[in-house]
Amino acid sequence: MPLKEPLPKELLGLLPANGESEPRVSVVTDLNEETCYAVRWLAVTDDRILVMEPNGGSPHVALELPLNQITEVKTRPLVGAGLIEAMVDDRPVELVRYSNALVGKFNRVAKLLDAEVKGEERPADSDLEERARCKKCKRILPQFTNVCPACLDRKQVAKRLATYFAPYKWQTLGISGLMLAGTAVDLIPPILQRNLVDKVLIPGAQAHAAGRHIESFARALLFLVVLYALARFGSLVVNVIRGRLVAFLGGRITYDIRTQLYRALQRLSLSFYDKRQTGSILARVTNDTRELQHALIDGVQFFLVNILILLGILIVLLRMNWQLALLVMIPTPLVVGSSMFFWRRIFAMFRRYFHANSRMTGTLADVLAGIRVVKAFAQEDREIKRFDGRVGAVYEAIVRAEQTWATYFPFLTFVTASGAFIVWYFGGLQVINGSLTLGTFTAFLTLVAMFFGPLQFISRVTDWLSRALTATERIFEILDTQPEVADPQDALPMPHVRGDVTLDNVVFGYDKNKPVLRGVSIEVKAGEMIGLVGHSGAGKSTVINLINRFYDVDGGAILVDGIDIRKIRLRDLSEQIGIVLQEPFLFTGTISDNISYAKPSASREEIMRAAKAANAHDFILKFPDGYDTLVGERGQTLSGGERQRISIARAILHNPRILILDEATSSVDTETEKQIQEAIARLISGRTTFAIAHRLSTLREADRLMVMKEGKVAEIGTHAELLAKEDGEFRRLVEMQTEINQITAQAVGG
């Protein structure tokens, strides 16, 4: 949506009256200052902002502000709405209100105006654009992709799929040659049949009836039988070789697509995964690629083979008897037309089936991952009911698709069989009147049966192609998705950093219309430890997510050694940052594999040194297999404290300059916490550290604390400085936590 919407004529007249030129920005809103539905216009000229109202034929300027008096422009969320306000002489002045339907547009307006009044560079077009729309149908595109499902060109999908055959051109050519050879061999038996009847059986029977010798006919019969056997054997050999080549080619192309898909998933940003179920993504990698493999191995080869057989049969039929051949073609337009009609319907049905199947897989993956929670709260029946709903949707989608096909296929069979009825009647008349030999007639009947078989199969291929193209479309959708966090073309290599970190007026929201961080700023020197403190939802975890560059900031900047992290090569940045999470994630494998995850080339001695520094070496040696002990899925064979110490060992081996600790000592007993604290003390030595801790007392050793409240920095200072502030936010949090601990202790003791 443009930021210059055409002003009504009655409002244009207000601009000259105010001595203004043509507006550079003009947008309409749907709410007035009382948050009631009404039409208002916001216009921006070279030197001022105007808010105008049509007012039922009596237009007037409701507000006028010179740009040089404004210091900042920002949005503020309301319940079901929002507003833009300008800061004038340190006081907010409301410009316009708008409903949630217009949030995207007015966020763009606010960004543009804020940059202008601050004398900053105009935001890039990509920063101002709302959700992209399809250029053809103008529908809003799905997030993370430029593919419009409504306008998807199936031919383009097929063409793109064909490009995967390019690396295997010799195998493809070999398969094509074998298809041609197989088609030629399959057309030999009907021709032999005609010669058998016309030149051997009928003349031989007549010779025998006349008392003549039939040895020559017997030899001819044997010769034709041998030729027939050789043709069948040749067909066998060709089909075996072709089938093996197709199996290799289909499997290899599926392998290429599956690995390419996995690489694409690895480079996508966390925001992509935030809005998708894990099971839905798994379905793309497993189910969709499997459907594609079946189509490539079975559907494509038989489709092409039958096309060649159809063409070959048609040529032979025309050479045998062109009049009968044309009669055979009478049902063909009906078959083709009904197939095209059916194609559109079945494609939509299979799209719904794949969508339902993805949701079912997603639900299953969620429940299996959280099975302990399900058991703990006795929610088995609820989850069964929820899964039944997902399975029911899959059932309804596939039954509808298959029933539609089951209705169409018998109809198609009857229509194609009508060609045989025509040949029987008109061909039989020609045999009776002597214009067609019996051998040619029988060969013709055989070829007609062969003709309509492939024709029916080609119509059946709509089933395969529908599944395959739907699956391929879903695969390409991920392959075409661009990561929101990516290296710029001129990304700076940064193999070593000092560890200075600066947050400069950082603004960010997971939902762009609902900021989580609102102007967070702090300068951290290399080797300094910063504790992040605040209520749940204050933005602590968001800060560390942004430092890791899991997401890009919406406003402001994060700098490492004075360089914006958006300009640093992602791989280099990741190698300089280590993280220890509240819930450490261990991969299926050995303890050694998990410690060396960030440094696969690490020697056993390096792994053991890291484990000793993390206070993990002793408990590891108690296992029969030591460092080769399998940890199970997500490390479930280990206790929480053991998993945490292994994750600390992993971070120590990674040896980052910047360290992030996210509630690293929560949910463990006192003895384990002591061991983890000792390990963390070794880990943070000499490193820039950002730490979030559930127990505020554990942050006493931090150089400074950054107290956050509602996405803003409320206080910054040392533990002692902040605790000394009687009305400070940190002191209030400490007192609240102390009170809760006392109540808990009394409850346990009482």
XYZ file of C-alpha atoms in Angstrom:
750
model
C 0.000 0.000 0.000
C 1.565 3.357 -1.010
C 2.200 6.171 1.477
C 0.714 8.672 -0.927
C -2.970 7.994 -1.302
C -4.961 10.458 -3.446
C -6.465 13.205 -1.294
C -10.154 14.032 -1.826
C -10.693 17.228 -3.817
C -12.260 19.051 -0.885
C -9.105 18.420 1.187
C -6.750 19.472 -1.588
C -8.290 22.898 -1.277
C -7.056 23.117 2.304
C -3.401 22.876 1.299
C -3.130 26.170 -0.626
C -5.214 27.847 2.056
C -2.495 26.885 4.517
C 0.231 27.994 2.157
C 1.493 24.460 1.601
C 2.725 22.617 -1.477
C 1.727 19.177 -2.759
C 1.982 16.659 0.152
C 4.786 14.077 0.086
C 2.804 11.727 2.313
C -0.978 11.440 2.446
C -2.719 8.530 4.159
C -6.248 7.945 5.369
C -7.152 6.483 8.748
C -10.379 4.945 10.006
C -10.604 6.276 13.601
C -10.968 9.698 15.184
C -9.432 10.980 18.431
C -12.183 9.234 20.422
C -11.371 5.866 18.772
C -14.691 5.907 16.918
C -14.909 4.967 13.274
C -14.415 8.080 11.161
C -12.379 9.242 8.174
C -9.310 11.405 8.833
C -6.302 12.212 6.683
C -2.662 12.658 7.647
C -0.677 14.752 5.161
C 3.014 15.674 5.275
C 4.409 18.535 3.211
C 7.937 19.884 2.992
C 7.753 21.640 6.344
C 4.709 20.486 8.308
C 2.233 17.771 9.259
C -1.494 18.300 8.807
C -4.408 16.242 10.094
C -7.559 16.956 8.066
C -11.194 15.912 8.304
C -13.740 15.866 5.434
C -16.426 16.447 8.081
C -19.397 15.731 5.818
C -18.770 18.444 3.247
C -17.213 20.935 5.685
C -13.533 20.008 5.508
C -11.129 21.536 7.982
C -7.627 21.144 9.409
C -7.857 19.475 12.818
C -4.126 19.705 13.632
C -1.088 21.437 12.156
C 2.495 20.930 13.344
C 5.717 22.380 11.860
C 8.268 19.600 11.324
C 11.065 21.659 12.888
C 9.263 21.597 16.252
C 9.062 17.788 16.358
C 11.896 15.792 17.944
C 10.511 12.255 17.631
C 7.618 10.362 16.033
C 6.515 6.971 17.333
C 3.561 4.621 17.516
C 1.767 3.525 20.660
C -0.458 0.439 20.875
C -4.012 0.691 22.194
C -6.628 -1.996 22.759
C -7.626 -3.037 19.233
C -6.019 0.068 17.786
C -2.938 2.262 17.782
C -1.879 5.873 17.479
C 0.968 7.975 16.139
C 2.300 10.655 18.438
C 4.905 13.357 17.945
C 7.155 14.694 20.703
C 7.004 18.511 20.794
C 8.835 20.320 23.625
C 9.144 16.999 25.506
C 5.403 16.421 25.479
C 3.505 13.926 23.311
C 1.074 15.287 20.734
C -1.335 12.776 19.261
C -1.545 12.900 15.472
C -3.988 10.173 14.411
C -5.523 6.926 15.638
C -6.074 3.834 13.528
C -7.528 0.343 13.841
C -5.389 -2.794 13.858
C -6.238 -3.299 10.186
C -4.021 -0.291 9.359
C -1.171 -0.986 11.793
C 1.285 -1.902 9.035
C 0.668 1.275 7.061
C 1.004 3.648 10.000
C 4.108 1.875 11.326
C 5.694 2.729 7.986
C 4.509 6.336 8.237
C 5.954 6.654 11.760
C 9.317 5.208 10.675
C 9.535 7.641 7.793
C 8.577 10.705 9.845
C 10.854 9.784 12.754
C 13.842 9.456 10.432
C 12.993 12.791 8.814
C 12.648 14.841 12.008
C 15.872 13.328 13.370
C 17.732 14.091 10.158
C 18.491 10.411 9.603
C 18.660 8.554 6.330
C 15.253 7.625 4.929
C 14.484 3.956 5.764
C 15.072 1.528 2.926
C 12.013 0.604 0.929
C 12.157 -2.908 2.337
C 11.816 -1.425 5.838
C 8.733 0.519 4.808
C 6.946 -2.187 2.892
C 4.035 -3.982 4.455
C 3.366 -7.635 3.774
C 4.210 -8.261 0.132
C 1.403 -8.863 -2.310
C 1.254 -11.013 -5.406
C 1.862 -8.829 -8.452
C -0.741 -10.761 -10.411
C -3.724 -11.277 -8.093
C -2.795 -8.694 -5.396
C -3.363 -11.228 -2.600
C -1.085 -10.970 0.441
C 1.695 -13.514 0.057
C 2.347 -16.103 2.767
C 5.087 -15.079 5.168
C 8.706 -15.901 4.259
C 7.971 -16.653 0.595
C 7.300 -14.933 -2.702
C 5.256 -17.876 -3.981
C 1.554 -17.146 -4.451
C -0.390 -20.418 -4.058
C -3.338 -19.007 -6.019
C -1.210 -18.077 -9.040
C 1.272 -20.931 -8.989
C 2.050 -22.037 -12.532
C 2.071 -25.841 -12.539
C 4.031 -25.848 -15.793
C 6.730 -23.736 -14.192
C 6.887 -26.135 -11.239
C 7.322 -29.045 -13.661
C 9.976 -27.158 -15.646
C 11.874 -26.339 -12.501
C 11.693 -29.939 -11.377
C 13.099 -30.949 -14.769
C 16.257 -28.915 -14.079
C 17.221 -31.482 -11.444
C 17.740 -33.992 -14.269
C 20.540 -31.880 -15.806
C 23.441 -33.405 -13.793
C 22.307 -36.855 -14.915
C 21.878 -36.205 -18.621
C 23.548 -39.456 -19.729
C 21.325 -41.555 -17.492
C 18.326 -39.560 -18.718
C 19.329 -40.084 -22.350
C 19.874 -43.779 -21.662
C 16.412 -44.085 -20.144
C 14.918 -42.205 -23.108
C 16.644 -44.564 -25.544
C 15.432 -47.591 -23.621
C 11.900 -46.173 -23.658
C 12.019 -45.850 -27.441
C 13.457 -49.350 -27.781
C 10.851 -50.765 -25.413
C 8.036 -49.076 -27.339
C 9.295 -50.486 -30.643
C 9.590 -53.981 -29.173
C 6.071 -53.797 -27.677
C 4.608 -52.999 -31.118
C 6.111 -56.124 -32.718
C 3.628 -58.770 -31.363
C 0.475 -57.268 -33.017
C 2.282 -57.100 -36.361
C 3.419 -60.713 -35.926
C -0.185 -61.577 -35.058
C -1.420 -60.163 -38.375
C 1.159 -62.183 -40.311
C 0.351 -65.258 -38.233
C -3.336 -65.124 -39.176
C -3.104 -63.882 -42.769
C 0.044 -65.695 -43.943
C 0.226 -68.832 -41.805
C -2.967 -69.938 -40.070
C -5.587 -69.252 -42.767
C -3.421 -70.332 -45.764
C -2.145 -73.328 -43.781
C -5.677 -74.421 -42.898
C -6.742 -74.007 -46.518
C -3.733 -76.042 -47.734
C -4.475 -78.791 -45.254
C -8.126 -78.881 -46.336
C -6.984 -79.162 -49.963
C -4.603 -81.991 -49.115
C -1.420 -80.026 -49.843
C 1.801 -80.140 -47.816
C 1.897 -77.785 -44.827
C 5.578 -78.139 -43.820
C 6.391 -74.621 -45.037
C 3.558 -73.201 -42.957
C 4.809 -75.102 -39.901
C 8.295 -73.642 -40.384
C 6.805 -70.154 -40.784
C 4.772 -70.700 -37.616
C 7.895 -71.710 -35.685
C 9.741 -68.680 -37.036
C 6.948 -66.316 -35.909
C 6.803 -67.963 -32.474
C 10.576 -67.533 -32.067
C 10.295 -63.883 -33.138
C 7.456 -63.396 -30.661
C 9.510 -64.984 -27.846
C 12.529 -62.844 -28.727
C 10.337 -59.727 -28.721
C 9.006 -60.591 -25.276
C 12.481 -61.389 -23.968
C 13.808 -58.149 -25.445
C 10.974 -56.277 -23.733
C 11.901 -57.984 -20.455
C 15.562 -56.975 -20.719
C 14.751 -53.399 -21.728
C 12.219 -52.972 -18.911
C 14.583 -54.381 -16.266
C 17.453 -52.105 -17.294
C 15.139 -49.108 -17.638
C 13.519 -49.787 -14.261
C 16.885 -50.000 -12.508
C 18.091 -46.793 -14.139
C 14.859 -44.994 -13.254
C 15.090 -46.206 -9.646
C 18.627 -44.809 -9.449
C 17.702 -41.529 -11.128
C 14.519 -40.978 -9.111
C 16.272 -41.822 -5.856
C 19.244 -39.610 -6.686
C 17.115 -36.600 -7.603
C 15.066 -37.071 -4.432
C 18.335 -37.236 -2.488
C 19.484 -33.981 -4.095
C 16.200 -32.226 -3.318
C 16.063 -33.565 0.238
C 19.619 -32.453 1.039
C 19.035 -29.088 -0.639
C 15.862 -28.707 1.402
C 17.716 -29.494 4.624
C 20.446 -26.983 3.762
C 17.743 -24.386 3.119
C 16.162 -25.123 6.506
C 19.539 -24.709 8.204
C 20.078 -21.224 6.774
C 16.589 -19.931 7.575
C 16.183 -17.549 10.488
C 14.541 -18.406 13.804
C 11.555 -16.249 12.856
C 10.684 -18.861 10.228
C 10.507 -21.612 12.863
C 8.670 -19.399 15.363
C 5.576 -19.444 13.169
C 5.609 -23.094 12.102
C 5.068 -26.403 13.826
C 8.048 -28.735 13.843
C 5.892 -31.536 12.471
C 4.801 -29.400 9.526
C 8.434 -28.845 8.565
C 9.196 -32.547 9.054
C 6.356 -33.357 6.661
C 8.055 -31.300 3.946
C 11.336 -33.173 4.351
C 9.844 -36.663 4.670
C 6.305 -36.982 3.286
C 6.541 -34.486 0.441
C 9.891 -35.749 -0.804
C 8.596 -39.332 -0.584
C 5.591 -38.427 -2.739
C 7.958 -36.797 -5.195
C 10.174 -39.882 -5.263
C 7.210 -42.142 -6.033
C 6.177 -39.852 -8.860
C 9.679 -39.733 -10.333
C 10.232 -43.482 -10.117
C 6.759 -44.669 -11.123
C 4.704 -41.829 -12.529
C 7.151 -40.132 -14.888
C 8.620 -43.222 -16.525
C 5.262 -44.888 -17.141
C 3.765 -41.608 -18.313
C 6.498 -41.162 -20.927
C 6.452 -44.828 -21.919
C 2.723 -44.730 -22.481
C 2.969 -41.510 -24.471
C 5.460 -43.237 -26.781
C 3.256 -46.334 -26.998
C 0.259 -44.173 -27.885
C 2.147 -42.442 -30.671
C 3.576 -45.724 -31.955
C 0.181 -47.449 -31.938
C -1.453 -44.495 -33.683
C 1.145 -44.602 -36.460
C 0.714 -48.379 -36.936
C -3.106 -48.087 -36.898
C -3.038 -45.357 -39.535
C -0.784 -47.467 -41.750
C -3.014 -50.537 -41.345
C -6.369 -48.827 -41.952
C -6.637 -45.070 -41.642
C -10.465 -45.036 -41.719
C -10.744 -47.351 -38.714
C -7.911 -45.479 -36.979
C -9.865 -42.227 -37.197
C -12.965 -43.936 -35.783
C -10.889 -45.144 -32.838
C -10.026 -41.509 -32.039
C -13.687 -40.469 -31.570
C -13.722 -40.881 -27.726
C -10.320 -39.188 -27.313
C -11.546 -35.536 -27.023
C -13.993 -36.572 -24.291
C -11.233 -38.414 -22.424
C -8.826 -35.466 -22.666
C -11.474 -32.874 -21.770
C -12.717 -34.766 -18.739
C -9.119 -35.301 -17.597
C -8.395 -31.567 -17.752
C -11.558 -30.817 -15.746
C -10.701 -33.496 -13.222
C -7.075 -32.280 -12.922
C -8.123 -28.929 -11.482
C -10.445 -30.491 -8.922
C -8.107 -33.229 -7.759
C -5.142 -30.826 -7.417
C -7.091 -28.661 -4.971
C -8.185 -31.754 -3.050
C -4.649 -33.049 -2.677
C -3.483 -29.601 -1.550
C -6.011 -29.804 1.290
C -4.859 -33.342 2.056
C -1.192 -32.320 2.325
C -2.102 -29.361 4.532
C -4.174 -31.582 6.836
C -1.389 -34.161 6.932
C 1.159 -31.498 7.923
C -1.064 -30.343 10.787
C -1.483 -33.933 11.952
C 2.292 -34.494 11.871
C 2.843 -31.226 13.717
C 0.418 -32.197 16.469
C 2.052 -35.608 16.821
C 5.546 -34.080 17.032
C 4.403 -31.565 19.661
C 2.775 -34.192 21.861
C 5.665 -36.650 21.655
C 8.145 -33.880 22.512
C 6.040 -32.843 25.497
C 4.812 -36.282 26.581
C 6.028 -35.702 30.159
C 3.816 -32.627 30.455
C 0.867 -34.563 29.038
C 1.387 -37.329 31.590
C 2.032 -34.935 34.461
C -1.292 -33.146 33.958
C -3.254 -36.264 32.953
C -4.201 -34.734 29.598
C -4.060 -37.961 27.582
C -7.767 -37.858 26.726
C -7.551 -34.238 25.669
C -4.591 -34.946 23.381
C -6.313 -38.020 21.973
C -9.326 -35.872 21.140
C -7.130 -33.210 19.543
C -5.229 -35.784 17.487
C -8.501 -37.449 16.474
C -9.564 -34.108 15.035
C -6.351 -33.834 13.021
C -6.613 -37.441 11.800
C -10.258 -36.840 10.939
C -9.297 -33.898 8.745
C -6.740 -36.082 6.936
C -9.345 -38.824 6.554
C -11.934 -36.459 5.113
C -9.452 -34.889 2.695
C -8.050 -38.160 1.329
C -11.447 -39.883 1.168
C -12.889 -37.000 -0.791
C -9.968 -37.057 -3.223
C -10.028 -40.830 -3.647
C -13.823 -40.966 -3.988
C -13.685 -38.313 -6.678
C -11.108 -40.410 -8.474
C -13.119 -43.604 -7.939
C -16.104 -41.906 -9.596
C -14.111 -40.583 -12.522
C -12.064 -43.668 -13.395
C -14.993 -46.050 -14.171
C -16.551 -43.323 -16.314
C -13.260 -42.976 -18.163
C -13.039 -46.746 -18.633
C -16.482 -46.847 -20.226
C -15.714 -43.934 -22.543
C -12.451 -45.458 -23.719
C -14.119 -48.857 -24.220
C -16.516 -47.238 -26.693
C -13.608 -47.101 -29.136
C -13.471 -50.895 -29.113
C -17.234 -51.047 -29.811
C -16.707 -48.939 -32.937
C -13.837 -51.121 -34.192
C -15.782 -54.316 -33.599
C -18.720 -53.117 -35.661
C -17.112 -51.241 -38.548
C -14.062 -53.501 -38.690
C -16.308 -56.565 -38.667
C -18.282 -55.160 -41.624
C -15.047 -54.675 -43.570
C -13.979 -58.271 -42.865
C -17.379 -59.538 -44.047
C -17.249 -57.574 -47.304
C -13.628 -58.572 -47.878
C -12.026 -55.110 -47.660
C -10.122 -56.048 -44.481
C -8.259 -59.259 -43.756
C -8.991 -61.222 -40.613
C -5.337 -60.932 -39.531
C -5.382 -57.163 -39.868
C -8.681 -57.052 -37.950
C -7.345 -59.126 -35.033
C -4.128 -57.095 -34.977
C -6.242 -53.955 -35.014
C -8.273 -55.156 -32.026
C -5.073 -55.924 -30.120
C -3.629 -52.498 -30.915
C -6.887 -50.772 -29.922
C -6.768 -52.540 -26.555
C -3.152 -51.419 -26.232
C -4.135 -47.878 -27.284
C -6.841 -47.294 -24.704
C -4.813 -48.879 -21.910
C -2.111 -46.165 -22.068
C -4.806 -43.530 -22.585
C -6.473 -44.634 -19.353
C -3.093 -44.728 -17.637
C -2.259 -41.202 -18.770
C -5.518 -40.054 -17.264
C -4.588 -41.939 -14.084
C -1.308 -40.025 -14.088
C -3.286 -36.961 -13.028
C -3.377 -38.644 -9.629
C 0.394 -38.994 -9.494
C 1.072 -35.598 -10.985
C -1.373 -33.929 -8.616
C 0.390 -35.443 -5.621
C 3.848 -34.802 -7.046
C 3.313 -31.187 -8.096
C 1.561 -30.346 -4.841
C 4.465 -31.853 -2.892
C 7.016 -30.183 -5.178
C 5.315 -26.820 -4.771
C 5.538 -27.146 -0.982
C 9.222 -28.091 -1.233
C 10.032 -25.192 -3.557
C 8.182 -22.849 -1.208
C 10.813 -23.537 1.454
C 13.684 -23.484 -1.048
C 12.518 -20.047 -2.215
C 12.152 -18.665 1.295
C 14.744 -16.027 2.064
C 16.233 -15.860 5.567
C 15.376 -12.646 7.389
C 18.834 -12.689 8.956
C 21.495 -13.066 6.278
C 24.972 -11.877 5.364
C 25.106 -8.679 3.299
C 27.067 -8.891 0.062
C 29.961 -6.980 1.614
C 29.911 -8.839 4.964
C 33.001 -8.164 7.054
C 35.149 -11.125 8.121
C 35.867 -10.921 11.845
C 37.806 -13.979 13.033
C 38.828 -12.257 16.289
C 37.054 -9.750 18.539
C 37.916 -7.931 21.762
C 34.402 -8.285 23.142
C 33.102 -4.710 23.380
C 29.311 -4.780 22.945
C 27.039 -1.766 22.469
C 23.262 -1.680 22.302
C 22.323 1.641 20.725
C 18.638 2.576 21.092
C 17.532 -0.945 20.134
C 13.907 -1.415 19.116
C 12.521 -4.867 18.338
C 9.332 -6.907 18.295
C 8.701 -10.505 17.262
C 5.482 -9.109 15.874
C 6.553 -5.926 14.105
C 3.460 -4.149 15.346
C 4.093 -4.988 19.019
C 7.597 -3.929 20.097
C 9.194 -5.916 22.931
C 12.245 -3.671 23.281
C 11.771 0.097 23.199
C 15.035 1.997 22.878
C 17.419 -0.200 24.902
C 20.938 1.238 25.180
C 24.060 0.115 27.075
C 27.813 0.060 26.469
C 29.673 -3.028 27.686
C 33.456 -3.217 27.782
C 35.384 -6.350 26.894
C 35.554 -8.759 29.839
C 32.694 -7.081 31.692
C 29.843 -9.138 33.163
C 26.354 -7.697 32.801
C 23.399 -9.149 34.681
C 20.008 -8.782 33.009
C 17.207 -8.351 35.538
C 13.469 -7.831 35.256
C 10.034 -9.371 35.381
C 9.132 -12.151 32.983
C 8.370 -10.513 29.640
C 10.534 -7.465 30.314
C 12.757 -8.312 27.323
C 15.797 -10.006 28.892
C 15.816 -13.087 26.656
C 15.052 -10.895 23.662
C 18.244 -8.922 24.316
C 20.390 -12.045 24.202
C 18.542 -13.309 21.125
C 19.457 -10.079 19.359
C 23.097 -10.190 20.512
C 23.289 -13.686 19.019
C 21.674 -12.196 15.895
C 18.958 -14.808 15.893
C 16.858 -11.833 14.784
C 17.694 -8.403 13.370
C 16.726 -5.281 15.260
C 13.831 -3.185 13.953
C 15.483 0.035 15.047
C 18.799 1.153 16.466
C 21.842 -1.104 16.291
C 23.946 -3.657 18.160
C 27.685 -3.233 17.763
C 30.583 -5.556 18.535
C 33.923 -3.759 18.728
C 32.199 -0.738 17.216
C 30.882 -2.599 14.146
C 27.183 -3.177 13.521
C 26.665 -6.942 13.812
C 24.501 -6.821 10.666
C 27.705 -6.047 8.759
C 29.716 -8.896 10.311
C 29.813 -12.287 8.629
C 27.294 -14.462 10.475
C 29.629 -17.430 10.813
C 32.351 -15.286 12.362
C 29.890 -13.702 14.790
C 28.556 -17.110 15.843
C 32.082 -18.384 16.466
C 32.688 -15.509 18.886
C 29.522 -16.076 20.948
C 28.818 -18.961 23.305
C 25.551 -19.657 25.060
C 24.460 -21.753 28.038
C 20.686 -22.111 28.131
C 18.280 -22.674 30.991
C 17.204 -25.938 29.348
C 20.397 -27.289 27.754
C 19.821 -29.233 24.566
C 21.872 -32.365 23.970
C 21.811 -34.235 20.682
C 21.362 -37.973 20.413
C 24.883 -39.382 20.582
C 27.719 -39.693 23.062
C 28.796 -37.291 25.790
C 31.982 -36.691 23.819
C 30.010 -35.794 20.679
C 27.933 -33.248 22.590
C 30.888 -31.540 24.261
C 32.738 -31.257 20.945
C 29.652 -30.111 19.012
C 30.986 -26.572 18.497
C 34.472 -27.893 17.715
C 34.229 -31.277 15.955
C 38.010 -31.426 15.480
C 38.686 -31.318 19.233
C 40.943 -34.045 20.592
C 39.938 -36.288 23.481
C 42.374 -34.377 25.716
C 40.701 -31.040 24.860
C 37.275 -32.536 25.557
C 38.416 -33.845 28.933
C 39.975 -30.496 29.908
C 36.700 -28.737 29.095
C 34.754 -31.324 31.099
C 37.055 -30.891 34.096
C 36.651 -27.105 33.945
C 32.871 -27.628 33.899
C 32.948 -30.004 36.900
C 31.622 -32.737 34.618
C 34.641 -35.053 34.390
C 33.999 -36.936 37.637
C 30.389 -37.899 36.969
C 31.235 -38.801 33.358
C 33.857 -41.315 34.519
C 31.250 -43.014 36.719
C 29.436 -44.239 33.601
C 30.653 -47.629 32.300
C 31.371 -46.138 28.866
C 32.708 -42.832 30.179
C 32.834 -40.195 27.446
C 31.354 -42.689 24.979
C 28.126 -42.973 26.994
C 25.019 -42.445 24.878
C 22.897 -39.613 26.287
C 19.611 -40.609 24.610
C 17.175 -38.292 22.887
C 17.635 -34.722 24.169
C 19.986 -36.137 26.831
C 17.152 -37.728 28.793
C 19.413 -40.368 30.362
C 21.218 -37.603 32.282
C 19.993 -35.436 35.140
C 19.314 -31.738 34.642
C 22.514 -30.745 36.431
C 24.583 -33.210 34.384
C 23.127 -31.888 31.137
C 23.870 -28.337 32.250
C 27.507 -29.114 33.055
C 27.961 -30.805 29.687
C 26.547 -27.699 27.987
C 29.007 -25.575 29.997
C 31.847 -27.866 28.893
C 30.641 -27.380 25.315
C 30.807 -23.594 25.766
C 34.280 -23.808 27.364
C 35.580 -25.858 24.436
C 34.004 -23.355 22.029
C 36.120 -20.660 23.741
C 33.991 -17.617 22.801
C 34.854 -13.980 23.502
C 31.217 -13.184 24.310
C 29.258 -15.456 26.627
C 25.541 -15.624 27.303
C 24.104 -17.370 30.368
C 20.328 -17.758 30.295
C 19.102 -18.939 33.718
C 21.988 -21.416 33.777
C 21.522 -22.418 37.427
C 17.737 -22.582 37.703
C 15.871 -25.792 38.474
C 18.820 -27.599 40.119
C 19.544 -28.527 43.717
C 21.895 -26.558 45.946
C 24.887 -28.912 45.610
C 24.559 -29.057 41.832
C 24.136 -25.284 41.673
C 27.386 -24.870 43.597
C 29.237 -27.067 41.099
C 27.662 -25.216 38.170
C 28.557 -21.838 39.705
C 32.189 -22.959 40.047
C 32.189 -24.051 36.417
C 30.598 -20.789 35.297
C 33.191 -18.783 37.252
C 35.933 -20.490 35.220
C 33.945 -20.027 32.016
C 33.327 -16.270 32.324
C 36.904 -15.404 33.227
C 38.164 -12.847 30.702
C 34.986 -12.958 28.624
C 32.256 -10.410 28.020
C 29.269 -12.004 29.716
C 25.535 -11.372 29.685
C 23.745 -13.328 32.407
C 20.078 -13.824 33.194
C 19.442 -15.384 36.596
C 16.247 -16.420 38.347
C 17.773 -15.820 41.763
C 18.932 -12.204 41.884
C 21.479 -13.017 44.577
C 23.497 -15.032 42.045
C 24.302 -11.813 40.158
C 26.327 -10.261 43.004
C 29.545 -10.876 41.081
C 28.300 -9.067 37.978
C 30.141 -5.827 37.191
C 26.839 -4.124 36.433
C 23.151 -4.958 36.353
C 20.768 -3.778 33.664
C 17.254 -3.698 35.099
C 14.547 -3.913 32.445
C 10.892 -3.007 32.674
C 8.333 -3.168 29.868
C 11.015 -3.341 27.197
C 13.016 -0.375 28.479
C 16.108 0.054 30.644
C 14.873 1.092 34.073
C 18.253 1.157 35.854
C 21.915 0.370 35.292
C 24.477 0.027 38.066
C 26.316 -2.346 40.363
C 24.477 -4.701 42.683
C 25.276 -2.496 45.683
C 24.388 0.771 43.913
C 20.996 -0.456 42.784
C 20.207 -2.064 46.116
C 20.937 1.254 47.826
C 18.195 3.043 45.862
C 15.190 3.041 48.158
C 12.656 3.549 45.375
C 14.632 1.677 42.731
C 13.183 -1.051 40.532
C 15.948 -3.544 41.380
C 15.480 -3.097 45.115
C 11.755 -3.631 44.685
C 12.425 -6.876 42.781
C 14.845 -8.087 45.477
C 12.372 -7.332 48.252
C 9.601 -9.066 46.362
C 11.756 -12.161 45.811
C 12.862 -12.188 49.453
C 9.245 -12.036 50.573
C 8.293 -14.889 48.251
C 11.194 -16.998 49.543
C 10.106 -16.392 53.138
C 6.519 -17.362 52.378
C 7.744 -20.500 50.601
C 10.027 -21.400 53.522
C 7.179 -20.958 56.009
C 4.875 -23.081 53.878
C 7.454 -25.851 53.641
C 8.383 -25.600 57.344
C 4.800 -25.377 58.507
